[in-house]
XYZ file of C-alpha atoms in Angstrom:
667
model
C 171.357 110.690 87.092
C 171.448 108.402 90.127
C 168.263 106.630 91.158
C 166.421 108.121 94.130
C 166.416 105.651 97.051
C 163.035 104.325 98.104
C 163.462 105.634 101.649
C 163.860 109.142 100.249
C 160.691 108.765 98.191
C 158.788 107.794 101.328
C 159.817 110.879 103.332
C 157.064 113.406 104.090
C 157.178 117.035 105.225
C 157.072 117.669 108.953
C 154.039 119.196 110.605
C 150.591 119.461 109.018
C 150.526 118.271 105.404
C 149.660 120.731 102.654
C 146.655 118.645 101.658
C 145.382 118.754 105.234
C 145.790 122.507 105.493
C 143.989 123.099 102.188
C 141.146 120.816 103.242
C 140.868 122.743 106.487
C 140.750 126.049 104.615
C 138.058 124.783 102.258
C 136.034 123.330 105.109
C 136.047 126.723 106.837
C 134.378 128.431 103.869
C 130.879 128.022 102.459
C 131.616 129.521 99.025
C 129.878 127.466 96.333
C 132.882 126.960 94.046
C 131.019 125.353 91.147
C 128.391 128.069 91.143
C 130.994 130.853 91.204
C 133.160 129.156 88.574
C 130.153 128.762 86.267
C 129.323 132.411 86.830
C 132.877 133.448 85.881
C 133.490 131.089 82.960
C 130.033 129.647 82.081
C 129.292 125.936 82.379
C 129.921 125.467 78.675
C 133.326 127.172 78.958
C 134.402 124.920 81.808
C 133.295 121.813 79.924
C 135.223 123.024 76.889
C 138.344 123.501 79.003
C 138.037 120.010 80.503
C 137.621 118.495 77.060
C 140.591 120.315 75.516
C 142.797 119.733 78.562
C 142.270 115.991 78.171
C 143.406 116.182 74.530
C 146.515 118.222 75.326
C 147.547 116.057 78.283
C 147.399 112.981 76.069
C 149.976 114.480 73.685
C 153.591 113.843 74.738
C 154.845 117.037 73.098
C 152.871 119.172 75.570
C 154.476 117.578 78.648
C 155.701 120.478 80.824
C 158.024 118.571 83.165
C 161.223 119.810 81.483
C 160.153 123.421 80.856
C 162.246 124.856 83.677
C 165.379 122.893 82.801
C 165.741 123.642 79.077
C 167.941 126.367 77.598
C 166.816 128.945 75.055
C 167.487 126.872 71.921
C 165.858 123.767 73.385
C 162.859 125.801 74.558
C 162.365 127.167 71.053
C 162.764 123.707 69.502
C 160.098 122.326 71.841
C 157.839 125.313 71.202
C 158.115 124.770 67.450
C 157.139 121.117 67.857
C 154.201 122.157 70.033
C 153.088 124.816 67.578
C 153.087 122.315 64.715
C 151.143 119.733 66.703
C 148.670 122.334 67.925
C 147.993 123.417 64.338
C 147.409 119.764 63.402
C 144.964 119.419 66.310
C 143.089 122.514 65.115
C 142.377 120.663 61.878
C 141.913 117.167 63.335
C 139.527 118.234 66.126
C 137.845 120.922 64.004
C 138.452 123.515 66.707
C 136.901 126.938 66.307
C 138.182 130.236 67.719
C 137.020 129.507 71.281
C 138.651 126.063 71.336
C 141.887 127.500 69.928
C 141.884 130.257 72.531
C 141.317 127.763 75.327
C 144.110 125.490 74.068
C 146.580 128.381 73.972
C 145.592 129.469 77.475
C 146.158 125.953 78.799
C 149.563 125.649 77.125
C 150.395 129.054 78.645
C 153.468 129.915 76.613
C 153.873 131.974 73.428
C 154.322 129.703 70.422
C 156.196 130.534 67.194
C 153.006 130.835 65.080
C 151.579 133.391 67.511
C 152.043 136.545 65.445
C 151.139 134.754 62.230
C 147.815 133.676 63.692
C 147.062 137.088 65.101
C 148.596 140.225 63.606
C 149.632 138.924 60.184
C 146.287 137.362 59.286
C 144.335 140.231 60.839
C 146.347 142.886 58.983
C 145.745 141.269 55.601
C 142.102 140.610 56.391
C 141.403 144.146 57.604
C 143.680 146.186 55.340
C 143.746 144.126 52.153
C 141.607 144.332 49.019
C 139.685 141.299 47.663
C 142.514 140.702 45.195
C 145.064 140.769 48.019
C 142.912 138.398 50.078
C 143.157 135.915 47.249
C 146.898 136.390 46.771
C 148.061 136.669 50.390
C 145.330 135.746 52.848
C 144.320 132.384 51.410
C 147.846 130.853 51.454
C 148.452 132.431 54.872
C 145.338 130.779 56.297
C 146.599 127.474 54.897
C 150.004 128.050 56.551
C 151.766 128.121 53.205
C 152.751 131.698 53.945
C 154.015 132.071 57.515
C 153.931 135.727 58.454
C 154.533 138.372 61.091
C 153.722 142.040 61.688
C 156.850 144.202 61.364
C 156.241 147.681 62.745
C 158.510 148.350 65.747
C 162.083 149.334 64.910
C 165.328 149.242 66.864
C 165.115 152.991 67.371
C 161.328 153.474 67.286
C 158.692 151.817 69.423
C 155.735 153.938 70.493
C 156.714 156.683 68.042
C 155.127 155.143 64.945
C 155.353 158.409 63.037
C 159.156 158.239 63.372
C 159.559 154.887 61.557
C 162.609 154.976 59.277
C 162.000 152.016 56.937
C 161.011 153.480 53.556
C 158.847 152.236 50.688
C 159.573 154.412 47.652
C 157.233 154.287 44.650
C 158.947 153.594 41.330
C 156.745 155.022 38.536
C 158.846 153.445 35.772
C 158.195 149.791 36.640
C 155.263 150.276 39.066
C 157.075 148.801 42.061
C 158.086 149.900 45.541
C 161.630 149.847 46.864
C 161.913 148.873 50.529
C 165.011 150.174 52.258
C 166.501 150.432 55.754
C 168.683 153.561 55.620
C 170.011 153.323 59.203
C 170.825 150.678 61.778
C 167.945 152.057 63.857
C 165.650 151.313 60.890
C 165.957 147.616 61.630
C 162.621 146.064 62.482
C 163.020 144.760 66.024
C 161.010 142.744 68.554
C 158.937 141.249 65.732
C 157.322 138.012 66.958
C 157.437 134.956 64.644
C 160.084 136.701 62.505
C 163.407 135.522 63.924
C 163.346 131.979 62.501
C 159.775 131.285 61.341
C 158.281 133.787 58.919
C 158.664 133.695 55.157
C 156.464 136.786 54.711
C 156.021 139.963 56.734
C 153.463 142.746 56.951
C 155.934 145.627 56.993
C 155.034 149.141 58.124
C 157.120 151.547 56.058
C 157.124 155.240 55.237
C 155.477 155.629 51.833
C 157.407 158.028 49.586
C 156.049 159.237 46.239
C 158.084 161.691 44.169
C 160.150 162.606 47.216
C 157.141 163.311 49.468
C 156.386 161.245 52.587
C 152.833 160.039 53.141
C 153.345 158.282 56.467
C 153.611 154.600 57.466
C 151.642 152.093 55.383
C 151.470 148.267 55.414
C 153.218 146.168 52.748
C 153.206 142.374 52.407
C 156.794 141.362 51.702
C 158.265 137.990 50.759
C 161.392 137.660 52.946
C 162.529 134.002 52.869
C 162.783 131.385 50.158
C 159.780 129.058 50.222
C 161.930 125.933 49.812
C 165.255 126.605 51.516
C 163.849 129.085 54.060
C 166.955 131.219 53.554
C 166.631 135.037 53.488
C 166.065 136.477 50.039
C 168.636 138.752 48.427
C 168.816 142.164 50.085
C 167.055 140.879 53.218
C 168.841 140.376 56.544
C 166.833 138.560 59.245
C 167.514 136.990 62.597
C 166.390 136.370 66.154
C 167.092 139.252 68.572
C 168.288 137.003 71.388
C 167.093 136.004 74.863
C 164.608 138.102 76.816
C 163.451 138.442 80.415
C 160.774 135.894 79.457
C 158.837 134.996 76.288
C 161.805 132.906 75.129
C 159.712 130.367 73.244
C 158.916 133.127 70.734
C 161.464 134.041 68.045
C 161.241 137.825 68.236
C 163.349 138.985 65.324
C 165.062 141.779 63.420
C 164.693 142.642 59.736
C 166.681 144.920 57.395
C 166.156 145.707 53.693
C 168.768 146.790 51.180
C 166.812 148.349 48.292
C 164.451 145.409 47.866
C 161.862 145.797 45.090
C 158.314 144.546 45.649
C 155.311 144.620 43.262
C 152.475 147.153 43.358
C 150.063 144.597 44.830
C 152.220 144.357 47.952
C 150.830 147.592 49.390
C 147.631 146.711 51.247
C 145.071 148.890 49.532
C 141.654 148.531 51.099
C 141.762 152.097 52.421
C 144.674 153.799 50.619
C 146.802 153.076 47.604
C 149.017 154.399 44.833
C 147.265 154.681 41.461
C 149.666 152.978 39.027
C 148.264 154.958 36.111
C 148.602 158.455 37.581
C 151.309 157.697 40.201
C 149.147 159.620 42.655
C 148.382 158.741 46.269
C 144.772 157.707 46.917
C 143.928 158.894 50.428
C 141.775 156.962 52.906
C 138.499 158.540 53.968
C 139.963 158.694 57.490
C 143.677 158.363 58.334
C 142.821 156.244 61.373
C 141.630 153.489 59.031
C 145.268 152.776 58.264
C 146.777 151.541 61.494
C 150.155 153.031 60.744
C 148.770 156.523 60.301
C 146.862 156.465 63.566
C 149.419 158.676 65.247
C 150.834 160.357 62.158
C 149.055 163.655 62.567
C 148.746 163.610 66.329
C 148.652 166.837 68.266
C 152.049 167.391 69.870
C 154.286 170.289 70.862
C 156.844 171.283 68.260
C 159.761 169.970 70.326
C 158.210 166.489 70.354
C 157.761 166.169 66.605
C 161.361 165.098 66.073
C 163.242 162.463 68.039
C 163.311 163.255 71.764
C 165.268 161.642 74.564
C 162.973 159.789 76.930
C 164.683 161.396 79.918
C 163.313 164.760 78.770
C 159.804 163.608 79.631
C 158.781 164.468 83.185
C 156.911 161.156 83.458
C 160.259 159.393 83.056
C 162.100 161.849 85.301
C 159.677 161.358 88.203
C 160.296 157.608 88.016
C 164.083 157.628 87.623
C 165.539 160.719 89.285
C 164.126 159.980 92.773
C 165.709 156.525 92.441
C 168.986 158.173 91.494
C 168.657 160.353 94.597
C 167.914 157.211 96.623
C 171.231 155.661 95.577
C 173.090 158.578 97.153
C 170.812 158.597 100.196
C 171.373 154.907 100.867
C 175.105 155.196 100.209
C 175.467 157.790 102.967
C 173.131 155.787 105.196
C 175.353 152.756 104.753
C 178.350 154.825 105.840
C 176.355 156.128 108.803
C 175.459 152.579 109.832
C 179.099 151.548 109.682
C 179.951 154.508 111.916
C 177.236 153.398 114.368
C 178.598 149.861 114.256
C 182.130 151.092 114.978
C 180.838 153.269 117.834
C 179.109 150.256 119.349
C 182.290 148.183 119.113
C 184.303 150.953 120.750
C 181.756 151.116 123.559
C 181.981 147.382 124.113
C 185.789 147.518 124.206
C 185.680 150.405 126.653
C 183.316 148.463 128.914
C 185.604 145.437 128.813
C 188.616 147.556 129.684
C 186.663 149.196 132.489
C 185.571 145.797 133.748
C 189.135 144.538 133.768
C 190.255 147.563 135.748
C 187.400 147.641 138.259
C 186.350 143.973 138.141
C 182.899 144.734 136.771
C 181.300 147.433 134.644
C 178.956 149.889 136.234
C 175.254 149.531 135.472
C 175.204 152.811 133.534
C 178.013 151.686 131.215
C 176.372 148.325 130.569
C 173.000 149.936 129.903
C 174.536 152.482 127.491
C 176.245 149.762 125.487
C 173.083 147.654 125.468
C 170.962 150.578 124.247
C 173.383 151.300 121.428
C 173.407 147.652 120.369
C 169.587 147.462 120.448
C 169.359 150.617 118.362
C 171.857 149.228 115.849
C 170.027 145.900 115.540
C 166.570 147.450 115.107
C 167.719 150.063 112.605
C 169.600 147.402 110.624
C 166.457 145.266 110.388
C 164.358 148.184 109.190
C 166.934 149.404 106.691
C 167.460 145.912 105.288
C 163.733 145.683 104.624
C 163.372 149.147 103.110
C 166.615 149.248 101.118
C 166.265 145.806 99.530
C 162.610 146.451 98.648
C 163.532 149.832 97.157
C 166.271 148.242 95.069
C 164.152 145.314 93.846
C 161.182 147.515 92.971
C 163.513 150.170 91.543
C 165.087 147.695 89.121
C 161.657 146.985 87.653
C 160.925 150.732 87.439
C 164.199 151.200 85.537
C 163.468 148.267 83.220
C 160.072 149.667 82.281
C 161.512 153.147 81.788
C 163.800 151.627 79.130
C 160.754 150.683 77.061
C 160.761 147.438 75.110
C 164.549 147.143 75.117
C 164.488 146.836 78.904
C 162.849 143.418 78.404
C 165.814 142.164 76.377
C 168.418 140.174 78.277
C 170.973 142.467 76.665
C 169.729 145.306 78.867
C 171.320 143.527 81.818
C 168.457 144.635 84.047
C 166.537 141.368 83.919
C 169.405 139.269 85.243
C 170.190 141.808 87.973
C 166.525 141.856 88.949
C 166.227 138.073 89.041
C 169.462 137.712 91.006
C 168.564 140.497 93.446
C 165.005 139.406 94.246
C 166.040 136.854 96.900
C 167.385 139.668 99.098
C 163.776 140.531 99.947
C 163.399 137.157 101.667
C 166.806 135.817 102.664
C 168.535 136.922 105.868
C 165.075 137.738 107.148
C 161.864 138.219 105.203
C 161.299 141.938 104.721
C 157.853 141.901 106.292
C 158.904 139.740 109.228
C 161.914 141.949 109.982
C 159.708 144.979 110.492
C 158.201 143.291 113.558
C 161.605 143.410 115.237
C 161.797 147.141 114.542
C 158.328 147.689 115.969
C 159.096 145.615 119.077
C 162.167 147.734 119.772
C 160.313 151.021 119.196
C 157.468 150.026 121.509
C 159.975 149.124 124.212
C 161.776 152.451 123.711
C 158.470 154.346 123.899
C 157.614 152.669 127.199
C 160.916 153.802 128.737
C 160.256 157.370 127.582
C 156.763 157.312 129.081
C 158.341 156.292 132.394
C 160.372 159.500 132.323
C 163.752 157.915 131.642
C 166.359 160.155 130.048
C 167.059 159.506 126.317
C 170.105 157.307 125.720
C 170.174 157.266 121.911
C 168.668 158.982 118.874
C 165.518 156.866 118.926
C 164.567 157.671 122.494
C 165.555 161.322 121.880
C 163.034 161.817 119.057
C 160.364 159.979 121.050
C 160.963 162.205 124.074
C 160.876 165.340 121.925
C 157.563 164.312 120.392
C 156.101 163.577 123.812
C 157.116 167.001 125.104
C 155.684 168.843 122.092
C 152.673 166.808 121.030
C 150.192 169.173 122.696
C 151.668 172.281 121.033
C 152.068 170.521 117.667
C 154.789 170.928 115.056
C 155.589 173.809 112.734
C 158.198 172.413 110.372
C 159.329 174.499 107.402
C 159.854 171.519 105.117
C 160.165 173.645 101.962
C 162.667 176.167 103.267
C 164.753 174.440 105.927
C 166.470 171.079 105.397
C 166.854 170.453 109.131
C 163.105 170.940 109.538
C 162.562 168.432 106.744
C 164.543 165.862 108.751
C 162.603 166.798 111.888
C 159.286 166.188 110.093
C 160.378 162.610 109.335
C 161.349 162.123 112.990
C 157.990 163.525 114.169
C 156.024 161.196 111.926
C 158.032 158.178 113.187
C 157.433 159.138 116.818
C 153.718 159.701 116.211
C 153.301 156.263 114.613
C 155.252 154.672 117.465
C 152.977 156.080 120.163
C 149.887 155.253 118.095
C 151.011 151.625 117.851
C 151.787 151.599 121.567
C 148.294 152.884 122.354
C 146.727 150.133 120.244
C 148.889 147.518 121.946
C 148.974 148.604 125.602
C 145.769 150.562 126.104
C 143.403 148.932 123.624
C 144.971 145.482 124.180
C 144.912 144.619 120.498
C 146.614 141.400 119.466
C 150.078 141.434 117.901
C 148.732 139.868 114.704
C 146.086 142.572 114.299
C 148.821 145.235 114.345
C 151.245 143.730 111.823
C 150.257 146.202 109.103
C 150.725 149.103 111.522
C 154.128 147.716 112.511
C 155.201 147.492 108.875
C 154.267 151.139 108.300
C 156.026 152.121 111.531
C 159.218 150.331 110.517
C 159.169 151.925 107.088
C 158.654 155.392 108.602
C 161.559 154.945 111.014
C 163.828 153.634 108.251
C 162.951 156.521 105.940
C 163.760 158.908 108.783
C 167.152 157.242 109.247
C 167.943 157.544 105.544
C 166.943 161.216 105.403
C 168.856 161.942 108.634
C 172.039 160.212 107.473
C 171.932 161.898 104.052
C 171.480 165.308 105.701
C 174.253 164.764 108.253
C 176.671 163.538 105.581
C 176.161 166.767 103.629
C 176.717 168.853 106.777
C 179.995 167.128 107.612
C 183.119 169.331 107.140
C 184.812 166.561 105.150
C 182.030 166.687 102.537
C 182.355 170.416 101.894
C 186.142 170.110 101.729
C 186.086 167.246 99.188
C 183.326 168.522 96.874
C 183.298 171.726 94.849
C 180.445 174.148 95.662
C 178.429 173.292 92.543
C 178.553 169.536 93.187
C 177.782 170.048 96.870
C 174.786 172.167 95.917
C 173.631 169.385 93.602
C 173.944 166.888 96.469
C 171.644 169.088 98.552
C 169.104 169.060 95.701
C 169.295 165.272 95.579
C 168.695 165.229 99.331
C 165.601 167.395 98.977
C 164.336 165.364 96.031
C 164.597 162.111 97.974
C 163.047 163.594 101.108
C 160.211 165.533 99.460
C 159.351 162.777 96.997
C 159.185 160.306 99.895
C 157.111 162.770 101.910
C 154.527 163.224 99.181
C 154.396 159.454 98.632
C 153.575 159.008 102.334
C 151.518 162.223 102.547
C 148.642 160.801 104.592
C 150.922 159.819 107.479
C 152.722 163.168 107.534
C 149.390 164.986 107.541
C 147.777 162.713 110.147
C 150.734 163.209 112.477
C 150.477 167.012 112.013
C 154.092 167.107 110.804
C 152.978 169.091 107.745
C 149.945 170.914 106.425
C 147.885 170.070 103.376
C 149.213 173.186 101.655
C 152.805 172.109 102.252
C 152.058 168.720 100.696
C 150.465 170.416 97.698
C 153.456 172.714 97.226
C 155.910 169.843 97.618
C 154.143 167.947 94.868
C 153.275 170.734 92.432
C 156.345 172.931 92.592
C 159.243 171.792 94.787
C 159.667 168.260 93.402
C 159.059 169.293 89.794
C 161.610 172.135 90.089
C 164.154 169.734 91.537
C 163.624 167.361 88.612
C 164.282 170.244 86.239
C 167.449 171.271 88.109
C 168.872 167.745 88.394
C 167.986 166.583 84.854
C 171.048 168.168 83.105
C 173.385 166.359 85.494
C 171.715 162.930 85.443
C 174.283 161.142 83.256
C 177.291 162.490 85.138
C 175.682 161.609 88.460
C 175.399 158.029 87.200
C 178.954 158.142 85.827
C 180.182 158.957 89.332
C 179.241 155.456 90.493
C 182.005 154.264 88.158
C 180.539 150.932 87.075
C 182.750 149.430 84.323
C 181.006 148.157 81.191
C 182.498 144.733 81.805
C 180.749 144.538 85.178
C 177.346 145.665 83.911
C 177.464 143.584 80.697
C 174.627 145.735 79.391
C 173.908 147.091 75.932
C 171.749 149.852 77.409
C 174.224 150.772 80.153
C 177.300 151.249 77.933
C 179.441 154.220 78.918
C 180.013 155.161 75.257
C 176.282 155.154 74.438
C 176.625 152.680 71.537
C 173.391 151.013 72.534
C 171.970 150.007 69.170
C 175.305 148.862 67.755
C 175.867 146.552 70.717
C 172.331 145.151 70.701
C 172.571 144.407 67.004
C 175.997 142.830 67.347
C 174.863 140.516 70.137
C 171.684 139.546 68.283
C 173.102 139.038 64.802
C 176.568 137.647 65.537
C 176.489 135.979 68.962
C 172.995 134.432 69.060
C 173.138 130.609 68.694
C 169.516 130.446 67.531
C 170.447 132.276 64.333
C 172.585 129.301 63.254
C 169.456 127.171 62.916
C 167.236 127.061 59.827
C 163.778 125.818 60.734
C 161.170 123.998 58.713
C 158.209 126.314 59.442
C 155.364 124.369 57.870
C 152.992 122.608 60.313
C 152.434 119.528 58.170
C 156.162 118.861 57.823
C 157.436 116.121 60.177
C 160.823 117.821 60.672
C 161.680 120.861 62.759
C 164.835 121.892 60.877
C 165.980 121.923 57.272
C 168.892 119.775 58.396
C 169.948 118.519 61.793
C 171.658 121.767 62.716
C 170.490 121.532 66.326
C 172.754 118.534 67.036
C 175.645 120.250 65.288
C 175.036 123.358 67.392
C 174.849 121.411 70.656
C 178.185 119.710 69.909
C 179.777 123.108 69.293
C 178.393 124.494 72.525
């Protein structure tokens, strides 16, 4: 790397310096910072933080300057070194729980011992018998056993009662056989498992004489204590990169008929009597964490495996977004048509000017109005559409459950790459001011009695002529009235903003929030209008079969009504709708539309025709082989799984051999 010239080092930002601005801000406030900080954290807590911060900053391994430049393998290698040193500091400085907590908060990244220090130790402590404390807890507290808590499976997250890993009691030799009968039985997302753990607290379905007794915890030896290689019948690895949390080795774990001794089943509350081979029940099932949801009250259809899209809570998050994709597609086409119309108008004016040596004032004004309308609408739609997409990606990721956090979902990279659209080519909040400025100008021309020259001035003039009589839109029975309600709300907000600005003489800055809401209302109107008009076009009915066209109309109503109920206060305040209409839209219309659209959801997505190669997503595969692809990427393509670590904190080495250098040369 070339040396930075001294003259570059001496350059300063233009304008007021950040330090000056912060000083000014602090000088303008009389908040007693020390008093408030002591109130929030206590004086002792702040002193503890200062003391521990000094220790951590003196250790080279905790230097954060390269955090943002390191790749996944390097991040994990550094995290392992930090975890080992932190454990050594625990002992050297004689830190208690509060000091350890403070140190971890200051480091502010998950470290590879994280699940050992929390869930593994806690599970043994809370669920184990005195004998098991001696056998498992004592070496775990000394970091001889490095453990994790293995409950979540590839195919089962929140549904604990559906866990597929089995622990079958063998009465002949008084052992249990752990087995993973399906790919979806693989333990997945297990922190500290991928490369670190040599033991695991495994939640498995207890089976005695063919009868299931629900999930129970078992302490299982999974890696050799010297070589750190997986034991026979055990397949372990790191699940690959995630949206974040990449300093933690979240892992997978499969068993192939692995026998474990009777003592492995944590037995403080429940057990198997080795003499009678009978199950000894806990006094309360909730005492065993794994059985907490075993006997939960649920409808019959939920007691088996159920697709998440069958739940209305998932439908209400995803299907309106699906409708929005169609709405914005048709809006984009509408905007291109408006753009082409503007260009035609400009060409016509030029031709007219060439013929008559100067365009008439009416022609020039018409072209100018169309261009102003196009510019303002474009600004508003850019703000609304990019925000909808960015926020929608996060909604989709969360709807995918834990797997949405995996890089293999593809959503995280799309989200990260798309986020800049909310700020580049005009910050979304700043752009809305341009929309508001145009709408206020248009409203002033309407108030002067000028004839409407475009759609914007037309809806403003209509509102002005009818505001005393009020509106009576049948939003539940007439799609054109639904569009009109959006137009009415936009016009109402425009004249309200104009009143604040021109009559009440409020400052521009004091109205920025109003302008943002106004821009959003106008943009939502444009989307609803364009979607509606696209469905009314003769070309649409000629290209789509009646059933598909009917489904498009349902998507239109879902987008419009869901948006309306989300912005209910503005529709009600403007008198575009009644309270009863809002209630019916929410309680019946939207829910019925979800029910009608649900069977067609997959095919509606298929119609966008994204190739698998483009998406590069395990979850978005057209063939639905989600789990196979996730497992393949994690177990066969993940570079971190080629490294064997030395997990013990007192060991000076990070790896059993220098596999990291070998790996880097290969890469």
